CSV table of C-alpha atoms in Angstrom, one decimal:
chain,number,residue,atom,x,y,z
E,1,ARG,CA,-9.5,-15.0,3.8
E,2,GLY,CA,-9.6,-11.3,4.4
E,3,GLU,CA,-11.7,-9.0,6.2
E,4,VAL,CA,-15.3,-8.5,5.1
E,5,PRO,CA,-16.0,-5.0,4.1
E,6,PRO,CA,-18.0,-3.2,6.5
E,7,SER,CA,-21.8,-2.4,6.1
E,8,GLU,CA,-21.3,1.2,7.1
E,9,PRO,CA,-19.0,3.6,5.0
E,10,TYR,CA,-15.8,4.5,6.9
E,11,SER,CA,-16.2,8.3,6.2
E,12,LYS,CA,-17.7,8.4,10.0
E,13,GLU,CA,-14.6,7.9,11.0
E,14,LYS,CA,-13.1,11.6,11.0
E,15,ILE,CA,-9.7,12.1,9.1
E,16,ILE,CA,-7.5,15.0,10.0
E,17,PHE,CA,-5.2,17.2,8.4
E,18,GLN,CA,-2.8,19.3,9.7
E,19,LYS,CA,-0.1,21.8,8.6
E,20,HIS,CA,3.3,20.4,8.5
E,21,TYR,CA,5.7,22.4,10.3
E,22,GLU,CA,8.9,20.9,8.0
E,23,THR,CA,7.5,22.3,4.9
E,24,PRO,CA,9.5,25.2,2.9
E,25,GLY,CA,7.8,28.0,2.4
E,26,SER,CA,5.0,30.2,4.4
E,27,LEU,CA,2.7,28.4,6.7
E,28,SER,CA,0.0,31.2,5.9
E,29,LYS,CA,-0.4,29.8,2.5
E,30,ILE,CA,-1.1,26.4,3.5
E,31,ARG,CA,-4.5,25.6,2.7
E,32,ILE,CA,-6.3,22.6,4.5
E,33,PRO,CA,-8.1,20.0,2.5
E,34,ARG,CA,-11.5,20.4,1.9
E,35,LEU,CA,-14.3,17.8,0.4
E,36,THR,CA,-14.9,17.4,-3.0
E,37,PHE,CA,-17.8,14.9,-3.1
E,38,SER,CA,-20.8,14.7,-0.7
E,39,ASP,CA,-19.7,10.9,0.5
E,40,GLY,CA,-16.6,12.2,2.2
E,41,SER,CA,-14.0,10.2,0.6
E,42,SER,CA,-12.2,12.8,-1.5
E,43,TYR,CA,-10.5,16.1,-0.8
E,44,GLU,CA,-9.1,18.9,-2.9
E,45,LEU,CA,-5.1,19.3,-2.0
E,46,TYR,CA,-3.5,22.5,-2.8
E,47,SER,CA,-0.2,23.6,-4.5
E,48,ASN,CA,2.1,25.4,-1.5
E,49,ALA,CA,4.3,27.1,-3.8
E,50,PHE,CA,5.3,31.1,-3.6
E,51,PHE,CA,4.7,31.8,-7.3
E,52,LYS,CA,3.7,30.3,-10.6
E,53,THR,CA,5.0,27.1,-11.7
E,54,GLY,CA,5.3,26.0,-15.2
E,55,ILE,CA,5.0,22.1,-16.3
E,56,TYR,CA,6.7,21.8,-19.6
E,57,PRO,CA,6.3,19.4,-22.0
E,58,ARG,CA,6.9,15.5,-21.3
E,59,CYS,CA,8.5,16.8,-17.9
E,60,ARG,CA,7.5,16.4,-14.3
E,61,GLN,CA,7.1,18.5,-11.3
E,62,THR,CA,6.6,17.9,-7.5
E,63,PHE,CA,4.7,20.1,-5.6
E,64,HIS,CA,4.4,20.5,-1.8
E,65,THR,CA,1.3,20.5,0.1
E,66,GLY,CA,2.3,21.6,3.2
E,67,ILE,CA,0.1,19.5,4.8
E,68,ARG,CA,-0.1,15.9,6.7
E,69,ILE,CA,-2.8,13.2,7.7
E,70,THR,CA,-2.7,13.2,11.5
E,71,ARG,CA,-5.5,10.9,12.0
E,72,TRP,CA,-6.4,7.9,9.7
E,73,PRO,CA,-9.8,6.0,9.6
E,74,LYS,CA,-8.9,2.3,10.9
E,75,ASN,CA,-7.5,0.0,7.7
E,76,THR,CA,-7.6,2.7,5.1
E,77,PHE,CA,-5.2,3.8,2.2
E,78,CYS,CA,-5.2,7.3,0.5
E,79,HIS,CA,-4.7,7.4,-3.4
E,80,ILE,CA,-3.9,10.5,-5.1
E,81,SER,CA,-5.5,11.1,-8.3
E,82,ALA,CA,-5.3,14.1,-10.9
E,83,VAL,CA,-7.8,16.8,-11.1
E,84,PRO,CA,-10.3,15.4,-13.8
E,85,TYR,CA,-10.7,18.8,-15.8
E,86,HIS,CA,-6.8,18.8,-15.6
E,87,ALA,CA,-6.4,14.8,-16.8
E,88,ILE,CA,-8.9,15.3,-19.6
E,89,LYS,CA,-8.1,18.8,-21.0
E,90,PHE,CA,-4.5,19.1,-20.5
E,91,GLY,CA,-3.2,15.4,-20.0
E,92,ILE,CA,-1.7,16.2,-16.6
E,93,ILE,CA,-0.8,12.5,-14.6
E,94,VAL,CA,-0.4,11.9,-11.1
E,95,THR,CA,2.7,9.8,-10.5
E,96,PRO,CA,2.6,6.9,-8.4
E,97,SER,CA,0.8,8.1,-5.5
E,98,VAL,CA,-0.5,5.6,-3.1
E,99,ILE,CA,-0.2,6.4,0.8
E,100,GLU,CA,0.1,4.0,3.7
E,101,GLU,CA,-2.6,4.0,6.6
E,102,GLY,CA,-0.2,5.6,9.6
E,103,TYR,CA,2.3,7.9,7.7
E,104,LYS,CA,3.0,10.9,8.9
E,105,GLY,CA,5.0,13.0,6.6
E,106,GLU,CA,3.9,16.0,4.6
E,107,ILE,CA,1.7,15.1,0.7
E,108,ILE,CA,3.9,15.9,-1.7
E,109,VAL,CA,2.1,15.2,-5.2
E,110,ASN,CA,4.4,14.6,-8.3
E,111,LEU,CA,2.6,15.4,-11.4
E,112,TYR,CA,3.4,14.7,-15.2
E,113,ASN,CA,2.8,16.9,-18.2
E,114,SER,CA,1.9,14.7,-21.3
E,115,ASP,CA,1.0,17.4,-23.9
E,116,PRO,CA,3.6,17.0,-26.2
E,117,LYS,CA,3.5,20.9,-26.8
E,118,GLN,CA,1.6,23.0,-24.0
E,119,VAL,CA,3.4,23.7,-20.8
E,120,PHE,CA,0.9,23.5,-17.7
E,121,THR,CA,0.9,26.5,-15.7
E,122,VAL,CA,0.1,25.9,-11.5
E,123,GLU,CA,-0.8,29.2,-9.8
E,124,PRO,CA,0.0,29.3,-5.9
E,125,MET,CA,-3.0,27.6,-4.2
E,126,ASP,CA,-4.4,25.7,-7.1
E,127,VAL,CA,-5.8,22.7,-6.7
E,128,ILE,CA,-3.3,20.1,-8.0
E,129,ALA,CA,-4.7,16.8,-7.0
E,130,HIS,CA,-7.7,15.0,-5.1
E,131,ALA,CA,-6.8,12.5,-2.1
E,132,THR,CA,-9.3,9.6,-2.1
E,133,PHE,CA,-9.5,7.5,0.7
E,134,ALA,CA,-10.3,3.9,0.6
E,135,ARG,CA,-10.9,1.0,2.7
E,136,ALA,CA,-7.6,-1.5,2.8
E,137,PHE,CA,-8.1,-5.5,3.0
E,138,ARG,CA,-5.6,-7.4,5.3
E,139,PHE,CA,-5.2,-10.8,4.1
E,140,ASN,CA,-3.9,-13.6,7.0
E,141,THR,CA,-1.0,-14.7,5.9
E,142,MET,CA,0.9,-18.1,6.8
E,143,LEU,CA,4.4,-19.2,6.0
E,144,LYS,CA,5.3,-22.8,5.3
E,145,LYS,CA,9.1,-23.6,5.1
E,146,VAL,CA,10.2,-26.0,2.3
E,147,SER,CA,13.2,-27.1,1.5
E,148,PHE,CA,15.0,-23.5,2.0
E,149,SER,CA,12.7,-22.0,0.5
E,150,TYR,CA,9.0,-20.0,2.1
E,151,LYS,CA,5.9,-19.8,0.2
E,152,ILE,CA,3.0,-17.9,1.2
E,153,LEU,CA,-0.3,-19.6,1.6
E,154,PHE,CA,-3.6,-17.2,1.8
C-alpha cells in the first residue's frame, strides 16, 4: 500500500539550488546546475576544483560541486549518475549516490575510473555528473510484537 503516482509530473514543482558557503575554494567559481533534458528532471553538476585533476586507473576521486538543494519537490529523491559520454567512452562510474529529500548539505560527487590504463582528467567547471530527481513512494508500515521480536507488515 503505497502512494499512487501523481498524474502530473513533479517537475512543475520548483527545485532550487544555491551556493554552499562552507565549500572550500572560491565562490565565484561555483556554477549553479542547469537542466539537461526538456522534462525538467535532470541537472548537470559541475566541478568546483581550482585546477585540473586526474583520476588514475582503478582509483576514485571526490569532487566538490559547491552547491546544495534548498527547495525539494515533495516526496522526491535525487540520484547522482555518471555523464553518459564519460561512462561509455572512459568507464567513469559515480559511486553510491542517492540524496534523500530534505538534505541541506553540499552535493559531493565521488567518481571512479574503471579503465585499467587511461588517466581521466577533470578540468575546473567540467560537467562531472547528472542529478536526476524522481518520485519516492512511501509505504505505510505497522509493527506487530511477536515473542520478543518485531515483524514489519506492509
